[in-house]
Amino acid sequence: MPGYTHLEGLTSADIARLRATYAPLAESVRHLIDATIRSEVDADEVAAVKADIDRATARLQAKQIDGPFGVRFTSDGDRLPWGNPAIGLRNPIAPPLVMVKDPDGAIHTDFHLGAAYEGPPGHVHGGIVAMVLDHVLGEVAASDPDSPRFTGTLTIRYLRATPLGALHAEGRITRTDGIKAFASGRVSDADGVTAEADGVFILPKWARR
């Protein structure tokens, strides 16, 4: 599987330790991103903070992997897509979405989008709405980690602007046809649906048996 790495010997306790180490760091950087957008401190303070950030960045770069994080699997089958921009535990640009599987096979997530995701004033950038829908539908279309399905087409209907703040997204498979899965979903706020999507998700050649 291209970009997929199997990690042997990692226990559930090891994963919990790594999660406890890196999740708070990513959350702190999310707060930093928000503060960077909305701060009105003076130029001297901005320069001092930049110097602090540059020093912190250099410390993190002292030991790092080459290239992107990819998706990693433990010997127990746990999936670690921690660099993903939608759900990545270690990715500060991810909200992150926490996916919940429903008893009927659908998937939903409740999440919050703040200043970093703004397009029209006070509202979510349409591309971010598309990313959320693409990920939710892609998750529900993938039958298991060894049989992922990637986006073939995604059609989105923006019913109205999606406000920043607390949001909900959900998706479900509508039918399957061989290597293809058809899925639909929507994003909503407290007042109802803001965007809907239909997508076709295809099993890649390297995963076909």
PDB file of C-alpha atoms in Angstrom:
ATOM      1  CA  MET A   1       0.000   0.000   0.000  1.00  0.00           C
ATOM      2  CA  PRO A   2       1.744   3.205  -1.126  1.00  0.00           C
ATOM      3  CA  GLY A   3       2.189   5.641   1.753  1.00  0.00           C
ATOM      4  CA  TYR A   4       1.045   3.076   4.306  1.00  0.00           C
ATOM      5  CA  THR A   5       3.512   1.891   6.946  1.00  0.00           C
ATOM      6  CA  HIS A   6       3.110  -1.060   9.298  1.00  0.00           C
ATOM      7  CA  LEU A   7       4.701  -0.508  12.717  1.00  0.00           C
ATOM      8  CA  GLU A   8       5.537  -3.680  14.589  1.00  0.00           C
ATOM      9  CA  GLY A   9       5.768  -3.939  18.362  1.00  0.00           C
ATOM     10  CA  LEU A  10       3.735  -0.860  19.265  1.00  0.00           C
ATOM     11  CA  THR A  11       1.283  -1.645  22.051  1.00  0.00           C
ATOM     12  CA  SER A  12      -1.947   0.128  22.939  1.00  0.00           C
ATOM     13  CA  ALA A  13      -0.045   1.734  25.806  1.00  0.00           C
ATOM     14  CA  ASP A  14       2.561   3.057  23.336  1.00  0.00           C
ATOM     15  CA  ILE A  15      -0.173   4.578  21.165  1.00  0.00           C
ATOM     16  CA  ALA A  16      -1.785   6.169  24.217  1.00  0.00           C
ATOM     17  CA  ARG A  17       1.591   7.632  25.206  1.00  0.00           C
ATOM     18  CA  LEU A  18       2.197   9.056  21.729  1.00  0.00           C
ATOM     19  CA  ARG A  19      -1.326  10.460  21.642  1.00  0.00           C
ATOM     20  CA  ALA A  20      -0.826  12.114  25.024  1.00  0.00           C
ATOM     21  CA  THR A  21       2.471  13.601  23.796  1.00  0.00           C
ATOM     22  CA  TYR A  22       1.477  14.993  20.413  1.00  0.00           C
ATOM     23  CA  ALA A  23      -2.239  15.818  20.668  1.00  0.00           C
ATOM     24  CA  PRO A  24      -1.671  18.660  23.184  1.00  0.00           C
ATOM     25  CA  LEU A  25       1.120  20.080  21.001  1.00  0.00           C
ATOM     26  CA  ALA A  26      -1.148  20.190  17.945  1.00  0.00           C
ATOM     27  CA  GLU A  27      -3.918  21.761  20.017  1.00  0.00           C
ATOM     28  CA  SER A  28      -1.542  24.466  21.251  1.00  0.00           C
ATOM     29  CA  VAL A  29      -0.526  25.246  17.663  1.00  0.00           C
ATOM     30  CA  ARG A  30      -4.220  25.455  16.696  1.00  0.00           C
ATOM     31  CA  HIS A  31      -4.634  28.108  19.392  1.00  0.00           C
ATOM     32  CA  LEU A  32      -1.498  29.818  18.054  1.00  0.00           C
ATOM     33  CA  ILE A  33      -2.940  29.913  14.535  1.00  0.00           C
ATOM     34  CA  ASP A  34      -6.166  31.436  15.821  1.00  0.00           C
ATOM     35  CA  ALA A  35      -4.253  33.967  17.909  1.00  0.00           C
ATOM     36  CA  THR A  36      -2.034  34.868  14.948  1.00  0.00           C
ATOM     37  CA  ILE A  37      -5.100  35.742  12.892  1.00  0.00           C
ATOM     38  CA  ARG A  38      -6.907  37.732  15.587  1.00  0.00           C
ATOM     39  CA  SER A  39      -4.117  39.316  17.650  1.00  0.00           C
ATOM     40  CA  GLU A  40      -3.698  43.107  17.751  1.00  0.00           C
ATOM     41  CA  VAL A  41      -0.568  43.335  19.908  1.00  0.00           C
ATOM     42  CA  ASP A  42       2.063  45.882  18.857  1.00  0.00           C
ATOM     43  CA  ALA A  43       4.919  45.320  16.415  1.00  0.00           C
ATOM     44  CA  ASP A  44       7.580  44.775  19.094  1.00  0.00           C
ATOM     45  CA  GLU A  45       5.470  42.065  20.737  1.00  0.00           C
ATOM     46  CA  VAL A  46       4.852  40.401  17.356  1.00  0.00           C
ATOM     47  CA  ALA A  47       8.615  40.356  16.699  1.00  0.00           C
ATOM     48  CA  ALA A  48       9.312  38.850  20.134  1.00  0.00           C
ATOM     49  CA  VAL A  49       6.668  36.153  19.645  1.00  0.00           C
ATOM     50  CA  LYS A  50       8.034  35.354  16.178  1.00  0.00           C
ATOM     51  CA  ALA A  51      11.491  34.827  17.672  1.00  0.00           C
ATOM     52  CA  ASP A  52      10.002  32.480  20.287  1.00  0.00           C
ATOM     53  CA  ILE A  53       8.167  30.531  17.582  1.00  0.00           C
ATOM     54  CA  ASP A  54      11.294  30.273  15.418  1.00  0.00           C
ATOM     55  CA  ARG A  55      13.233  28.855  18.384  1.00  0.00           C
ATOM     56  CA  ALA A  56      10.465  26.350  19.156  1.00  0.00           C
ATOM     57  CA  THR A  57      10.333  25.312  15.494  1.00  0.00           C
ATOM     58  CA  ALA A  58      14.078  24.724  15.424  1.00  0.00           C
ATOM     59  CA  ARG A  59      13.783  22.485  18.508  1.00  0.00           C
ATOM     60  CA  LEU A  60      11.103  20.354  16.839  1.00  0.00           C
ATOM     61  CA  GLN A  61      13.150  20.160  13.627  1.00  0.00           C
ATOM     62  CA  ALA A  62      16.145  18.776  15.503  1.00  0.00           C
ATOM     63  CA  LYS A  63      14.741  15.287  14.890  1.00  0.00           C
ATOM     64  CA  GLN A  64      12.058  14.646  12.299  1.00  0.00           C
ATOM     65  CA  ILE A  65      11.039  12.192   9.578  1.00  0.00           C
ATOM     66  CA  ASP A  66      11.723  12.732   5.890  1.00  0.00           C
ATOM     67  CA  GLY A  67       8.622  13.526   3.874  1.00  0.00           C
ATOM     68  CA  PRO A  68       4.971  13.371   4.966  1.00  0.00           C
ATOM     69  CA  PHE A  69       3.600  11.329   7.853  1.00  0.00           C
ATOM     70  CA  GLY A  70       1.528   8.958   5.716  1.00  0.00           C
ATOM     71  CA  VAL A  71      -0.811   6.438   7.344  1.00  0.00           C
ATOM     72  CA  ARG A  72       0.641   4.025   9.851  1.00  0.00           C
ATOM     73  CA  PHE A  73      -0.745   0.740  11.140  1.00  0.00           C
ATOM     74  CA  THR A  74       0.247  -0.999  14.350  1.00  0.00           C
ATOM     75  CA  SER A  75       0.598  -4.759  14.692  1.00  0.00           C
ATOM     76  CA  ASP A  76      -2.841  -4.673  16.375  1.00  0.00           C
ATOM     77  CA  GLY A  77      -4.398  -3.052  13.318  1.00  0.00           C
ATOM     78  CA  ASP A  78      -4.769   0.446  14.789  1.00  0.00           C
ATOM     79  CA  ARG A  79      -4.711   3.089  12.049  1.00  0.00           C
ATOM     80  CA  LEU A  80      -2.741   6.293  12.645  1.00  0.00           C
ATOM     81  CA  PRO A  81      -3.560   8.906   9.964  1.00  0.00           C
ATOM     82  CA  TRP A  82      -2.131  11.584  12.239  1.00  0.00           C
ATOM     83  CA  GLY A  83      -0.959  13.927   9.492  1.00  0.00           C
ATOM     84  CA  ASN A  84      -4.361  14.101   7.787  1.00  0.00           C
ATOM     85  CA  PRO A  85      -5.719  17.684   7.362  1.00  0.00           C
ATOM     86  CA  ALA A  86      -9.255  16.618   8.329  1.00  0.00           C
ATOM     87  CA  ILE A  87      -8.717  14.165  11.202  1.00  0.00           C
ATOM     88  CA  GLY A  88      -4.978  14.302  11.931  1.00  0.00           C
ATOM     89  CA  LEU A  89      -4.194  14.221  15.633  1.00  0.00           C
ATOM     90  CA  ARG A  90      -0.773  15.773  14.932  1.00  0.00           C
ATOM     91  CA  ASN A  91      -1.949  18.214  12.258  1.00  0.00           C
ATOM     92  CA  PRO A  92      -2.779  21.677  13.662  1.00  0.00           C
ATOM     93  CA  ILE A  93      -4.754  22.650  10.554  1.00  0.00           C
ATOM     94  CA  ALA A  94      -7.177  19.760  11.174  1.00  0.00           C
ATOM     95  CA  PRO A  95     -10.243  20.799  13.245  1.00  0.00           C
ATOM     96  CA  PRO A  96      -9.842  17.780  13.937  1.00  0.00           C
ATOM     97  CA  LEU A  97     -12.898  15.798  12.896  1.00  0.00           C
ATOM     98  CA  VAL A  98     -13.712  12.909  15.237  1.00  0.00           C
ATOM     99  CA  MET A  99     -15.593  10.311  13.245  1.00  0.00           C
ATOM    100  CA  VAL A 100     -18.377   8.319  14.961  1.00  0.00           C
ATOM    101  CA  LYS A 101     -19.832   5.182  13.371  1.00  0.00           C
ATOM    102  CA  ASP A 102     -23.582   4.804  13.836  1.00  0.00           C
ATOM    103  CA  PRO A 103     -25.318   1.434  14.322  1.00  0.00           C
ATOM    104  CA  ASP A 104     -26.923   1.714  10.878  1.00  0.00           C
ATOM    105  CA  GLY A 105     -23.530   2.065   9.161  1.00  0.00           C
ATOM    106  CA  ALA A 106     -23.638   5.844   8.717  1.00  0.00           C
ATOM    107  CA  ILE A 107     -20.897   8.136  10.040  1.00  0.00           C
ATOM    108  CA  HIS A 108     -21.209  11.496  11.757  1.00  0.00           C
ATOM    109  CA  THR A 109     -18.985  14.090  13.395  1.00  0.00           C
ATOM    110  CA  ASP A 110     -19.575  17.179  15.527  1.00  0.00           C
ATOM    111  CA  PHE A 111     -16.848  19.798  15.263  1.00  0.00           C
ATOM    112  CA  HIS A 112     -15.992  23.486  15.573  1.00  0.00           C
ATOM    113  CA  LEU A 113     -14.503  25.763  12.924  1.00  0.00           C
ATOM    114  CA  GLY A 114     -13.039  29.098  13.953  1.00  0.00           C
ATOM    115  CA  ALA A 115     -11.118  31.996  12.402  1.00  0.00           C
ATOM    116  CA  ALA A 116      -8.594  29.784  10.571  1.00  0.00           C
ATOM    117  CA  TYR A 117     -11.361  28.430   8.311  1.00  0.00           C
ATOM    118  CA  GLU A 118     -13.060  31.694   7.345  1.00  0.00           C
ATOM    119  CA  GLY A 119     -13.955  32.490   3.744  1.00  0.00           C
ATOM    120  CA  PRO A 120     -16.840  34.970   3.497  1.00  0.00           C
ATOM    121  CA  PRO A 121     -16.862  37.113   6.659  1.00  0.00           C
ATOM    122  CA  GLY A 122     -18.113  35.055   9.576  1.00  0.00           C
ATOM    123  CA  HIS A 123     -18.554  31.953   7.434  1.00  0.00           C
ATOM    124  CA  VAL A 124     -16.600  28.858   6.487  1.00  0.00           C
ATOM    125  CA  HIS A 125     -14.594  28.855   3.241  1.00  0.00           C
ATOM    126  CA  GLY A 126     -16.378  26.714   0.667  1.00  0.00           C
ATOM    127  CA  GLY A 127     -13.242  24.652   0.108  1.00  0.00           C
ATOM    128  CA  ILE A 128     -13.189  23.685   3.783  1.00  0.00           C
ATOM    129  CA  VAL A 129     -16.832  22.608   3.588  1.00  0.00           C
ATOM    130  CA  ALA A 130     -15.853  20.492   0.574  1.00  0.00           C
ATOM    131  CA  MET A 131     -12.945  18.940   2.494  1.00  0.00           C
ATOM    132  CA  VAL A 132     -15.224  17.995   5.376  1.00  0.00           C
ATOM    133  CA  LEU A 133     -17.769  16.400   3.063  1.00  0.00           C
ATOM    134  CA  ASP A 134     -15.085  14.647   1.038  1.00  0.00           C
ATOM    135  CA  HIS A 135     -13.588  13.139   4.175  1.00  0.00           C
ATOM    136  CA  VAL A 136     -16.873  12.105   5.769  1.00  0.00           C
ATOM    137  CA  LEU A 137     -18.114  10.444   2.584  1.00  0.00           C
ATOM    138  CA  GLY A 138     -14.722   8.856   1.990  1.00  0.00           C
ATOM    139  CA  GLU A 139     -14.695   7.381   5.497  1.00  0.00           C
ATOM    140  CA  VAL A 140     -18.131   5.836   5.140  1.00  0.00           C
ATOM    141  CA  ALA A 141     -17.316   4.512   1.661  1.00  0.00           C
ATOM    142  CA  ALA A 142     -14.178   2.668   2.823  1.00  0.00           C
ATOM    143  CA  SER A 143     -15.228  -0.796   3.930  1.00  0.00           C
ATOM    144  CA  ASP A 144     -12.056  -1.448   5.944  1.00  0.00           C
ATOM    145  CA  PRO A 145      -8.471  -0.104   6.253  1.00  0.00           C
ATOM    146  CA  ASP A 146      -7.168  -2.674   3.763  1.00  0.00           C
ATOM    147  CA  SER A 147      -9.821  -1.744   1.190  1.00  0.00           C
ATOM    148  CA  PRO A 148      -9.841   2.057   1.007  1.00  0.00           C
ATOM    149  CA  ARG A 149     -11.870   3.873  -1.599  1.00  0.00           C
ATOM    150  CA  PHE A 150     -10.661   7.179  -2.984  1.00  0.00           C
ATOM    151  CA  THR A 151     -12.736  10.030  -4.366  1.00  0.00           C
ATOM    152  CA  GLY A 152     -13.726   9.586  -8.004  1.00  0.00           C
ATOM    153  CA  THR A 153     -16.266  12.397  -8.170  1.00  0.00           C
ATOM    154  CA  LEU A 154     -17.766  14.700  -5.558  1.00  0.00           C
ATOM    155  CA  THR A 155     -20.754  16.924  -6.274  1.00  0.00           C
ATOM    156  CA  ILE A 156     -21.582  19.577  -3.681  1.00  0.00           C
ATOM    157  CA  ARG A 157     -24.663  21.753  -3.390  1.00  0.00           C
ATOM    158  CA  TYR A 158     -24.133  24.810  -1.226  1.00  0.00           C
ATOM    159  CA  LEU A 159     -27.611  25.607   0.090  1.00  0.00           C
ATOM    160  CA  ARG A 160     -26.470  28.619   2.105  1.00  0.00           C
ATOM    161  CA  ALA A 161     -23.298  29.958   3.679  1.00  0.00           C
ATOM    162  CA  THR A 162     -21.993  27.799   6.528  1.00  0.00           C
ATOM    163  CA  PRO A 163     -21.375  29.926   9.636  1.00  0.00           C
ATOM    164  CA  LEU A 164     -18.229  29.561  11.702  1.00  0.00           C
ATOM    165  CA  GLY A 165     -18.754  27.784  15.015  1.00  0.00           C
ATOM    166  CA  ALA A 166     -20.328  24.475  16.049  1.00  0.00           C
ATOM    167  CA  LEU A 167     -21.193  22.230  13.091  1.00  0.00           C
ATOM    168  CA  HIS A 168     -22.334  18.695  12.335  1.00  0.00           C
ATOM    169  CA  ALA A 169     -21.569  16.481   9.331  1.00  0.00           C
ATOM    170  CA  GLU A 170     -22.843  13.053   8.386  1.00  0.00           C
ATOM    171  CA  GLY A 171     -22.584  10.585   5.541  1.00  0.00           C
ATOM    172  CA  ARG A 172     -23.871   7.205   4.430  1.00  0.00           C
ATOM    173  CA  ILE A 173     -23.439   4.733   1.583  1.00  0.00           C
ATOM    174  CA  THR A 174     -26.375   4.770  -0.801  1.00  0.00           C
ATOM    175  CA  ARG A 175     -25.253   1.803  -2.898  1.00  0.00           C
ATOM    176  CA  THR A 176     -22.227  -0.154  -4.094  1.00  0.00           C
ATOM    177  CA  ASP A 177     -21.349  -1.430  -7.552  1.00  0.00           C
ATOM    178  CA  GLY A 178     -18.206  -3.554  -7.740  1.00  0.00           C
ATOM    179  CA  ILE A 179     -15.190  -1.384  -6.988  1.00  0.00           C
ATOM    180  CA  LYS A 180     -17.381   1.701  -6.602  1.00  0.00           C
ATOM    181  CA  ALA A 181     -19.274   2.967  -3.572  1.00  0.00           C
ATOM    182  CA  PHE A 182     -21.841   5.748  -3.841  1.00  0.00           C
ATOM    183  CA  ALA A 183     -22.289   7.947  -0.795  1.00  0.00           C
ATOM    184  CA  SER A 184     -24.196  11.047   0.237  1.00  0.00           C
ATOM    185  CA  GLY A 185     -23.825  13.440   3.139  1.00  0.00           C
ATOM    186  CA  ARG A 186     -24.423  16.893   4.494  1.00  0.00           C
ATOM    187  CA  VAL A 187     -23.097  19.629   6.754  1.00  0.00           C
ATOM    188  CA  SER A 188     -25.440  21.455   9.093  1.00  0.00           C
ATOM    189  CA  ASP A 189     -25.526  24.054  11.846  1.00  0.00           C
ATOM    190  CA  ALA A 190     -28.116  24.651  14.564  1.00  0.00           C
ATOM    191  CA  ASP A 191     -30.546  26.011  11.959  1.00  0.00           C
ATOM    192  CA  GLY A 192     -30.336  23.111   9.522  1.00  0.00           C
ATOM    193  CA  VAL A 193     -28.452  21.878   6.471  1.00  0.00           C
ATOM    194  CA  THR A 194     -25.969  24.244   4.797  1.00  0.00           C
ATOM    195  CA  ALA A 195     -24.432  21.937   2.181  1.00  0.00           C
ATOM    196  CA  GLU A 196     -25.114  18.521   0.668  1.00  0.00           C
ATOM    197  CA  ALA A 197     -22.890  16.196  -1.333  1.00  0.00           C
ATOM    198  CA  ASP A 198     -22.975  13.039  -3.414  1.00  0.00           C
ATOM    199  CA  GLY A 199     -19.818  11.170  -4.284  1.00  0.00           C
ATOM    200  CA  VAL A 200     -18.424   8.131  -6.046  1.00  0.00           C
ATOM    201  CA  PHE A 201     -15.512   6.435  -4.303  1.00  0.00           C
ATOM    202  CA  ILE A 202     -13.327   3.891  -6.064  1.00  0.00           C
ATOM    203  CA  LEU A 203     -11.145   1.064  -4.792  1.00  0.00           C
ATOM    204  CA  PRO A 204      -7.605   1.759  -6.130  1.00  0.00           C
ATOM    205  CA  LYS A 205      -5.906  -0.803  -8.371  1.00  0.00           C
ATOM    206  CA  TRP A 206      -3.282  -1.719  -5.769  1.00  0.00           C
ATOM    207  CA  ALA A 207      -6.012  -2.723  -3.272  1.00  0.00           C
ATOM    208  CA  ARG A 208      -7.999  -4.925  -5.642  1.00  0.00           C
ATOM    209  CA  ARG A 209      -7.738  -8.668  -5.141  1.00  0.00           C
TER     210      ARG A 209
END
